[in-house]
GROMACS .gro file of C-alpha atoms in nm:
model
  430
    1MET     CA    1  12.080   9.902   8.757
    2ASN     CA    2  12.214  10.216   8.922
    3PHE     CA    3  12.079  10.568   8.906
    4VAL     CA    4  12.316  10.823   8.755
    5LYS     CA    5  12.267  11.190   8.836
    6THR     CA    6  12.258  11.425   8.533
    7ASP     CA    7  12.190  11.795   8.483
    8ASN     CA    8  11.906  11.704   8.249
    9ASN     CA    9  11.736  11.508   8.528
   10ASP     CA   10  11.792  11.789   8.778
   11ALA     CA   11  11.612  12.038   8.553
   12PHE     CA   12  11.332  11.788   8.490
   13LEU     CA   13  11.284  11.717   8.861
   14LYS     CA   14  11.272  12.089   8.935
   15ARG     CA   15  10.996  12.134   8.677
   16MET     CA   16  10.802  11.836   8.813
   17ASP     CA   17  10.832  11.974   9.166
   18ASN     CA   18  10.685  12.306   9.050
   19TYR     CA   19  10.411  12.142   8.843
   20LEU     CA   20  10.305  11.912   9.126
   21PHE     CA   21  10.291  12.204   9.367
   22ILE     CA   22  10.084  12.416   9.128
   23ILE     CA   23   9.823  12.149   9.056
   24LEU     CA   24   9.794  12.057   9.424
   25LEU     CA   25   9.751  12.423   9.516
   26LEU     CA   26   9.485  12.468   9.247
   27MET     CA   27   9.305  12.149   9.346
   28VAL     CA   28   9.276  12.250   9.711
   29ALA     CA   29   9.189  12.609   9.616
   30CYS     CA   30   8.899  12.480   9.404
   31PHE     CA   31   8.723  12.368   9.725
   32PHE     CA   32   8.689  12.730   9.840
   33THR     CA   33   8.391  12.951   9.757
   34TRP     CA   34   8.576  13.234   9.585
   35SER     CA   35   8.263  13.404   9.451
   36GLU     CA   36   7.910  13.469   9.575
   37ASN     CA   37   7.786  13.395   9.224
   38VAL     CA   38   7.657  13.036   9.232
   39ASN     CA   39   7.742  12.969   8.866
   40ILE     CA   40   8.101  13.090   8.906
   41THR     CA   41   8.143  12.881   9.219
   42ARG     CA   42   8.009  12.570   9.048
   43GLY     CA   43   8.233  12.636   8.750
   44ILE     CA   44   8.539  12.652   8.974
   45LYS     CA   45   8.441  12.348   9.177
   46ILE     CA   46   8.343  12.125   8.885
   47VAL     CA   47   8.516  12.251   8.570
   48GLY     CA   48   8.823  12.380   8.756
   49ARG     CA   49   8.876  12.055   8.940
   50MET     CA   50   8.823  11.861   8.618
   51GLY     CA   51   9.101  12.061   8.457
   52VAL     CA   52   9.335  12.000   8.750
   53MET     CA   53   9.245  11.629   8.751
   54ILE     CA   54   9.339  11.604   8.384
   55SER     CA   55   9.662  11.793   8.462
   56SER     CA   56   9.756  11.524   8.715
   57ILE     CA   57   9.726  11.262   8.441
   58VAL     CA   58   9.933  11.476   8.202
   59ILE     CA   59  10.212  11.518   8.461
   60TYR     CA   60  10.218  11.144   8.524
   61LYS     CA   61  10.252  11.087   8.147
   62LYS     CA   62  10.534  11.344   8.132
   63ILE     CA   63  10.726  11.154   8.399
   64ILE     CA   64  10.681  10.827   8.209
   65ASN     CA   65  10.780  10.983   7.876
   66HIS     CA   66  11.091  11.149   8.019
   67GLY     CA   67  11.241  10.824   8.139
   68ALA     CA   68  11.030  10.598   8.358
   69VAL     CA   69  10.789  10.310   8.316
   70ASN     CA   70  10.482  10.195   8.500
   71THR     CA   71  10.616   9.925   8.729
   72MET     CA   72  10.370  10.004   9.005
   73GLY     CA   73  10.186   9.711   9.158
   74TYR     CA   74   9.952   9.719   9.457
   75LYS     CA   75   9.977   9.633   9.823
   76ASN     CA   76   9.747   9.677  10.124
   77THR     CA   77   9.469   9.626   9.872
   78PHE     CA   78   9.186   9.615  10.125
   79SER     CA   79   9.224   9.990  10.187
   80PRO     CA   80   9.157  10.104   9.826
   81LEU     CA   81   8.915   9.817   9.756
   82PHE     CA   82   8.689   9.905  10.049
   83TYR     CA   83   8.700  10.270   9.941
   84ILE     CA   84   8.604  10.171   9.586
   85GLY     CA   85   8.325   9.960   9.742
   86TYR     CA   86   8.204  10.268   9.930
   87LEU     CA   87   8.205  10.473   9.607
   88PHE     CA   88   8.026  10.195   9.419
   89LEU     CA   89   7.752  10.176   9.683
   90GLY     CA   90   7.723  10.556   9.663
   91LEU     CA   91   7.682  10.526   9.286
   92LEU     CA   92   7.410  10.262   9.324
   93SER     CA   93   7.232  10.480   9.579
   94PHE     CA   94   7.128  10.720   9.301
   95MET     CA   95   6.848  10.471   9.242
   96TRP     CA   96   6.695  10.533   9.585
   97SER     CA   97   6.832  10.877   9.670
   98THR     CA   98   6.581  11.135   9.793
   99ASN     CA   99   6.756  11.384   9.560
  100PRO     CA  100   6.945  11.199   9.282
  101GLY     CA  101   7.079  11.522   9.129
  102PHE     CA  102   7.246  11.634   9.451
  103SER     CA  103   7.379  11.284   9.519
  104ALA     CA  104   7.524  11.264   9.168
  105LEU     CA  105   7.693  11.604   9.198
  106GLN     CA  106   7.855  11.516   9.531
  107TRP     CA  107   7.962  11.172   9.409
  108PHE     CA  108   8.113  11.314   9.091
  109MET     CA  109   8.322  11.570   9.283
  110THR     CA  110   8.446  11.299   9.522
  111PHE     CA  111   8.535  11.076   9.226
  112GLN     CA  112   8.727  11.367   9.067
  113SER     CA  113   8.949  11.403   9.371
  114PHE     CA  114   8.987  11.023   9.384
  115VAL     CA  115   9.130  11.016   9.030
  116PHE     CA  116   9.349  11.319   9.104
  117ALA     CA  117   9.489  11.155   9.420
  118TYR     CA  118   9.560  10.833   9.229
  119PHE     CA  119   9.775  10.998   8.961
  120PHE     CA  120   9.932  11.251   9.199
  121ILE     CA  121  10.058  10.986   9.440
  122LYS     CA  122  10.148  10.748   9.159
  123SER     CA  123  10.365  11.022   9.008
  124LEU     CA  124  10.552  11.056   9.337
  125LYS     CA  125  10.596  10.678   9.365
  126VAL     CA  126  10.732  10.655   9.009
  127LEU     CA  127  10.976  10.938   9.085
  128ASP     CA  128  11.089  10.749   9.397
  129THR     CA  129  11.164  10.444   9.183
  130PHE     CA  130  11.331  10.596   8.878
  131TYR     CA  131  11.485  10.914   9.021
  132GLU     CA  132  11.636  10.785   9.340
  133GLY     CA  133  11.761  11.063   9.567
  134HIS     CA  134  11.520  11.329   9.439
  135SER     CA  135  11.399  11.588   9.692
  136ILE     CA  136  11.027  11.602   9.600
  137ARG     CA  137  10.821  11.516   9.908
  138LEU     CA  138  10.446  11.502   9.960
  139TYR     CA  139  10.472  11.676  10.298
  140HIS     CA  140  10.667  11.965  10.145
  141LEU     CA  141  10.419  12.009   9.858
  142LEU     CA  142  10.118  11.989  10.088
  143GLY     CA  143  10.273  12.206  10.359
  144ASN     CA  144  10.354  12.483  10.110
  145THR     CA  145  10.006  12.456   9.959
  146VAL     CA  146   9.850  12.512  10.302
  147PHE     CA  147  10.088  12.798  10.376
  148VAL     CA  148   9.998  12.987  10.056
  149LEU     CA  149   9.624  12.948  10.117
  150GLN     CA  150   9.646  13.044  10.483
  151LEU     CA  151   9.861  13.344  10.390
  152VAL     CA  152   9.582  13.462  10.159
  153PHE     CA  153   9.343  13.456  10.455
  154VAL     CA  154   9.588  13.619  10.696
  155VAL     CA  155   9.642  13.907  10.451
  156GLY     CA  156   9.273  13.917  10.370
  157LEU     CA  157   9.161  13.955  10.731
  158TRP     CA  158   9.353  14.284  10.746
  159VAL     CA  159   9.280  14.406  10.394
  160ASN     CA  160   8.912  14.308  10.368
  161PRO     CA  161   8.773  14.178  10.700
  162ASP     CA  162   8.413  14.187  10.573
  163VAL     CA  163   8.495  13.908  10.328
  164PHE     CA  164   8.745  13.706  10.532
  165PHE     CA  165   8.570  13.712  10.871
  166ARG     CA  166   8.252  13.522  10.955
  167LEU     CA  167   8.032  13.651  11.240
  168THR     CA  168   7.890  13.377  11.462
  169ASN     CA  169   7.690  13.356  11.786
  170GLY     CA  170   7.464  13.645  11.698
  171GLY     CA  171   7.749  13.859  11.571
  172GLU     CA  172   7.945  13.835  11.898
  173GLU     CA  173   8.237  13.637  11.754
  174ALA     CA  174   8.437  13.695  11.434
  175ARG     CA  175   8.605  13.386  11.290
  176LEU     CA  176   8.848  13.364  11.001
  177GLY     CA  177   8.691  13.201  10.696
  178GLY     CA  178   8.419  13.444  10.600
  179THR     CA  179   8.205  13.344  10.304
  180LEU     CA  180   8.501  13.163  10.148
  181MET     CA  181   8.539  12.866  10.383
  182ASN     CA  182   8.386  12.718  10.697
  183PRO     CA  183   8.617  12.826  10.986
  184ASN     CA  184   8.641  12.470  11.122
  185GLU     CA  185   8.740  12.340  10.778
  186LEU     CA  186   8.998  12.618  10.745
  187GLY     CA  187   9.129  12.524  11.089
  188MET     CA  188   9.161  12.161  10.981
  189LEU     CA  189   9.361  12.273  10.678
  190ALA     CA  190   9.593  12.461  10.912
  191GLY     CA  191   9.644  12.144  11.117
  192VAL     CA  192   9.742  11.951  10.806
  193GLY     CA  193   9.989  12.226  10.715
  194VAL     CA  194  10.153  12.213  11.058
  195ALA     CA  195  10.177  11.833  11.038
  196CYS     CA  196  10.353  11.853  10.701
  197LEU     CA  197  10.588  12.147  10.759
  198ILE     CA  198  10.725  11.998  11.080
  199PHE     CA  199  10.901  11.743  10.856
  200ASP     CA  200  11.084  12.030  10.685
  201LEU     CA  201  11.225  12.119  11.028
  202TYR     CA  202  11.385  11.774  11.034
  203ARG     CA  203  11.508  11.795  10.676
  204PHE     CA  204  11.641  12.149  10.624
  205LYS     CA  205  11.943  12.294  10.803
  206ASN     CA  206  11.809  12.649  10.774
  207LYS     CA  207  11.485  12.629  10.969
  208THR     CA  208  11.398  13.000  10.983
  209TRP     CA  209  11.172  13.011  10.678
  210THR     CA  210  10.993  12.692  10.783
  211ILE     CA  211  10.931  12.833  11.132
  212ILE     CA  212  10.788  13.153  10.979
  213LYS     CA  213  10.549  12.943  10.768
  214ILE     CA  214  10.433  12.746  11.074
  215LEU     CA  215  10.380  13.067  11.275
  216VAL     CA  216  10.166  13.216  10.996
  217ILE     CA  217   9.958  12.898  10.985
  218PHE     CA  218   9.919  12.898  11.364
  219TYR     CA  219   9.803  13.259  11.356
  220ALA     CA  220   9.541  13.167  11.096
  221LEU     CA  221   9.439  12.866  11.307
  222PHE     CA  222   9.394  13.088  11.612
  223MET     CA  223   9.181  13.334  11.414
  224THR     CA  224   8.950  13.055  11.294
  225GLY     CA  225   8.849  12.991  11.654
  226SER     CA  226   8.825  12.619  11.579
  227ARG     CA  227   8.845  12.416  11.900
  228SER     CA  228   8.881  12.079  11.729
  229SER     CA  229   9.156  12.203  11.497
  230LEU     CA  230   9.353  12.354  11.786
  231ILE     CA  231   9.334  12.024  11.974
  232GLY     CA  232   9.449  11.846  11.657
  233ALA     CA  233   9.744  12.083  11.614
  234PHE     CA  234   9.858  12.029  11.973
  235LEU     CA  235   9.827  11.651  11.932
  236ILE     CA  236  10.040  11.667  11.617
  237ILE     CA  237  10.309  11.870  11.795
  238PHE     CA  238  10.320  11.639  12.097
  239PHE     CA  239  10.331  11.342  11.860
  240HIS     CA  240  10.641  11.487  11.691
  241ILE     CA  241  10.799  11.581  12.022
  242ASN     CA  242  10.770  11.218  12.125
  243GLN     CA  243  10.931  11.101  11.798
  244THR     CA  244  11.229  11.333  11.759
  245LYS     CA  245  11.565  11.247  11.913
  246LYS     CA  246  11.703  11.598  11.861
  247GLN     CA  247  11.698  11.747  12.211
  248GLY     CA  248  11.744  12.105  12.092
  249LEU     CA  249  11.448  12.083  11.854
  250LYS     CA  250  11.241  11.905  12.118
  251LEU     CA  251  11.305  12.176  12.379
  252ALA     CA  252  11.234  12.454  12.128
  253ILE     CA  253  10.900  12.301  12.027
  254MET     CA  254  10.799  12.232  12.388
  255GLY     CA  255  10.891  12.586  12.491
  256GLY     CA  256  10.684  12.739  12.212
  257VAL     CA  257  10.383  12.518  12.290
  258LEU     CA  258  10.393  12.588  12.664
  259LEU     CA  259  10.415  12.960  12.588
  260VAL     CA  260  10.100  12.977  12.374
  261MET     CA  261   9.894  12.688  12.512
  262PRO     CA  262   9.732  12.861  12.814
  263PHE     CA  263   9.624  13.161  12.609
  264ALA     CA  264   9.504  12.948  12.316
  265ILE     CA  265   9.302  12.711  12.537
  266ASN     CA  266   9.139  12.997  12.726
  267GLU     CA  267   9.046  13.198  12.417
  268ILE     CA  268   8.952  12.924  12.171
  269ILE     CA  269   8.841  12.619  12.369
  270LEU     CA  270   8.703  12.789  12.682
  271LYS     CA  271   8.602  13.106  12.492
  272GLY     CA  272   8.732  13.332  12.767
  273GLY     CA  273   8.539  13.146  13.038
  274ASP     CA  274   8.196  13.260  12.913
  275GLN     CA  275   7.942  13.046  13.100
  276LYS     CA  276   7.700  13.024  12.805
  277ARG     CA  277   7.982  12.919  12.575
  278MET     CA  278   8.091  12.657  12.827
  279GLU     CA  279   7.744  12.504  12.807
  280GLU     CA  280   7.784  12.488  12.428
  281ILE     CA  281   8.100  12.284  12.472
  282LEU     CA  282   7.918  12.020  12.674
  283THR     CA  283   7.672  11.961  12.387
  284LEU     CA  284   7.935  12.012  12.113
  285THR     CA  285   7.744  12.323  11.999
  286GLY     CA  286   7.418  12.131  11.976
  287ARG     CA  287   7.563  11.837  11.786
  288LEU     CA  288   7.498  11.571  12.053
  289PRO     CA  289   7.117  11.614  12.062
  290PHE     CA  290   7.116  11.634  11.680
  291TRP     CA  291   7.302  11.303  11.652
  292GLN     CA  292   7.070  11.146  11.907
  293ALA     CA  293   6.766  11.257  11.705
  294LEU     CA  294   6.921  11.120  11.384
  295ILE     CA  295   6.969  10.777  11.540
  296ASN     CA  296   6.632  10.766  11.715
  297GLU     CA  297   6.417  10.919  11.441
  298GLY     CA  298   6.605  10.924  11.110
  299LEU     CA  299   6.787  10.589  11.101
  300PRO     CA  300   6.480  10.367  11.162
  301ARG     CA  301   6.323  10.507  10.842
  302GLU     CA  302   6.604  10.376  10.615
  303PRO     CA  303   6.829  10.156  10.831
  304LEU     CA  304   7.011   9.939  10.574
  305LEU     CA  305   7.087  10.157  10.271
  306GLY     CA  306   7.010  10.508  10.393
  307PHE     CA  307   6.858  10.802  10.207
  308GLY     CA  308   7.111  10.811   9.922
  309TYR     CA  309   7.460  10.950   9.879
  310MET     CA  310   7.497  11.267  10.095
  311ARG     CA  311   7.129  11.268  10.190
  312ILE     CA  312   7.013  11.249  10.552
  313ASP     CA  313   6.634  11.268  10.517
  314TYR     CA  314   6.348  11.259  10.268
  315LYS     CA  315   6.349  11.640  10.275
  316GLU     CA  316   6.640  11.880  10.223
  317PHE     CA  317   6.687  11.922  10.599
  318PHE     CA  318   6.649  11.687  10.892
  319GLN     CA  319   6.484  11.846  11.193
  320SER     CA  320   6.362  11.699  11.517
  321VAL     CA  321   6.134  11.870  11.768
  322HIS     CA  322   6.429  11.943  11.996
  323THR     CA  323   6.706  12.016  11.742
  324TYR     CA  324   6.805  12.268  11.478
  325PRO     CA  325   6.744  12.185  11.107
  326GLY     CA  326   7.049  12.038  10.942
  327LYS     CA  327   7.146  11.936  10.588
  328MET     CA  328   7.455  11.744  10.703
  329THR     CA  329   7.531  11.562  11.027
  330HIS     CA  330   7.858  11.731  11.141
  331ASN     CA  331   8.004  11.382  11.186
  332THR     CA  332   8.141  11.189  10.890
  333PHE     CA  333   8.055  10.845  11.029
  334MET     CA  334   7.703  10.956  11.115
  335GLN     CA  335   7.685  11.098  10.762
  336VAL     CA  336   7.768  10.758  10.610
  337LEU     CA  337   7.514  10.594  10.839
  338MET     CA  338   7.236  10.824  10.718
  339ASN     CA  339   7.353  10.829  10.352
  340LEU     CA  340   7.418  10.460  10.295
  341GLY     CA  341   7.275  10.298  10.609
  342LEU     CA  342   7.432  10.026  10.822
  343ILE     CA  343   7.579   9.858  10.513
  344GLY     CA  344   7.761  10.177  10.413
  345LEU     CA  345   7.887  10.241  10.765
  346THR     CA  346   8.026   9.888  10.788
  347ILE     CA  347   8.219   9.936  10.462
  348ALA     CA  348   8.353  10.274  10.582
  349LEU     CA  349   8.470  10.140  10.920
  350PHE     CA  350   8.651   9.846  10.760
  351GLN     CA  351   8.810  10.085  10.511
  352VAL     CA  352   8.948  10.310  10.787
  353PHE     CA  353   9.072  10.006  10.982
  354PHE     CA  354   9.268   9.864  10.688
  355THR     CA  355   9.409  10.208  10.600
  356ILE     CA  356   9.547  10.268  10.950
  357LYS     CA  357   9.674   9.911  10.965
  358ALA     CA  358   9.863   9.974  10.639
  359PHE     CA  359  10.057  10.264  10.796
  360PHE     CA  360  10.272  10.016  10.985
  361THR     CA  361  10.394   9.852  10.664
  362GLU     CA  362  10.558  10.179  10.552
  363ASP     CA  363  10.903  10.322  10.630
  364LYS     CA  364  10.933  10.547  10.935
  365GLU     CA  365  10.916  10.881  10.754
  366THR     CA  366  10.608  10.786  10.551
  367LYS     CA  367  10.436  10.635  10.854
  368LEU     CA  368  10.492  10.945  11.068
  369MET     CA  369  10.381  11.174  10.785
  370LEU     CA  370  10.058  10.981  10.727
  371ILE     CA  371   9.973  10.969  11.097
  372GLY     CA  372  10.041  11.343  11.126
  373ILE     CA  373   9.812  11.424  10.831
  374LEU     CA  374   9.543  11.185  10.955
  375ILE     CA  375   9.518  11.337  11.305
  376PRO     CA  376   9.352  11.670  11.208
  377ILE     CA  377   9.143  11.499  10.938
  378ILE     CA  378   9.001  11.240  11.177
  379ILE     CA  379   8.932  11.498  11.449
  380ASN     CA  380   8.752  11.712  11.191
  381SER     CA  381   8.557  11.403  11.085
  382PHE     CA  382   8.388  11.382  11.425
  383THR     CA  383   8.259  11.741  11.414
  384GLU     CA  384   8.236  11.850  11.049
  385PHE     CA  385   8.229  11.709  10.693
  386GLY     CA  386   8.520  11.469  10.734
  387ILE     CA  387   8.650  11.192  10.513
  388PHE     CA  388   8.309  11.050  10.413
  389GLY     CA  389   8.107  11.372  10.410
  390GLU     CA  390   8.011  11.624  10.146
  391SER     CA  391   8.289  11.718   9.903
  392ASN     CA  392   8.579  11.887  10.086
  393TYR     CA  393   8.958  11.883  10.081
  394GLY     CA  394   8.965  11.650  10.383
  395ILE     CA  395   8.840  11.380  10.146
  396LEU     CA  396   9.118  11.463   9.899
  397PHE     CA  397   9.384  11.436  10.171
  398TYR     CA  398   9.241  11.106  10.290
  399GLN     CA  399   9.240  10.968   9.936
  400MET     CA  400   9.606  11.068   9.906
  401ILE     CA  401   9.673  10.880  10.230
  402ILE     CA  402   9.501  10.570  10.087
  403PHE     CA  403   9.714  10.569   9.773
  404SER     CA  404  10.031  10.645   9.972
  405VAL     CA  405  10.001  10.298  10.127
  406SER     CA  406   9.868  10.119   9.817
  407PHE     CA  407  10.150  10.129   9.559
  408LYS     CA  408  10.457   9.908   9.543
  409ASN     CA  409  10.728   9.876   9.282
  410ARG     CA  410  10.754   9.552   9.085
  411ILE     CA  411  11.117   9.458   9.036
  412HIS     CA  412  11.103   9.305   8.688
  413LEU     CA  413  11.085   9.508   8.367
  414THR     CA  414  10.926   9.381   8.048
  415PRO     CA  415  11.134   9.389   7.725
  416THR     CA  416  10.923   9.682   7.601
  417GLN     CA  417  10.987   9.874   7.921
  418LYS     CA  418  11.362   9.808   7.896
  419LEU     CA  419  11.366   9.941   7.539
  420HIS     CA  420  11.178  10.252   7.652
  421LEU     CA  421  11.428  10.318   7.932
  422LYS     CA  422  11.731  10.257   7.709
  423LYS     CA  423  11.596  10.515   7.465
  424ARG     CA  424  11.492  10.774   7.722
  425ARG     CA  425  11.737  10.713   8.005
  426PRO     CA  426  12.053  10.537   7.882
  427GLU     CA  427  12.230  10.644   8.203
  428PHE     CA  428  11.983  10.430   8.399
  429PHE     CA  429  12.168  10.119   8.280
  430SER     CA  430  12.517  10.253   8.348
   0.00000   0.00000   0.00000
């Protein structure tokens, strides 16, 4: 069977490209706190995401109805199975959670993004199979999503700095994010955008617009003041420099990095050489003693199954004599350890291992894309919410990574599927 290009398919693919971009943009946007009103925020985060999740199913059905069939099988099954095992243990933990309502809310939001990621990636895989040669790419959709959201913040910091800036360190430092998003999480989003848009530099002949997008994202990243995200962005760039064989592109990227690196490191990582801020770096802004207290004091109380999904103590906050009070651990693996104990952490570590292992079964472009997206997410996981923490778009991106390595196309069509294709896509059999 050979694919035949038709105008009808071109128009359909253009619509699907737009629809996929819109629902991805809305899904990621639903993780932001767009209103100070708690009820509005909850409505956006729960009802809004439910609507977008249903939209992902509708789009998948549209693709099937237009002229495709579900021939998707599964590969690298340990990656999704261990993740499902993690979710199942989280569901069971409602029985012993120190706050079942909070655990249920967090679990439900994570499950929403899990279903969304499943149908979103499955739609792309079906398009790959039945519309060979199409130009819809996950990195392009995700890169443009990040660009639009970061552009909102870049404009906002000039138009309404009171909303888009967050004062930290006793009001001495203003960081992009404001009340809408944690600056470190916003910085991680910027890193994901850079990782994705770099692939457009490889793909498109006219690179000007892509470079402008990357520069806007880098400006937003700088204004977040996120050390971990800046390190992640530089790692992504050096990773791509090492991969590309285009000497002109390699020299241009290296020149740009060398130009901004000294200033960026001094201002963001070293904080202008401030001695007090340097001391903060050595303790990861107080995180190291907090983690030590969690292991020494918190873990022995519930070592095997933890305190329940997204719970780290019997009370709302964990606090040791020598640490600040905290509701989350600022480390996704520590979070799993406290939430679901040693059993949960074991499941999570095996899941990450099998996911990364699966990268090397993919084609070069997919493998490089997934590694690029994973770098900022994993770095963020060691200092913030991360891939197993409270509901955030890092979890969504990681779930998309899982499904990107989990689908494979079965070669054989059933008689019913052949009849469907002959009716919808007669050119498919030409």
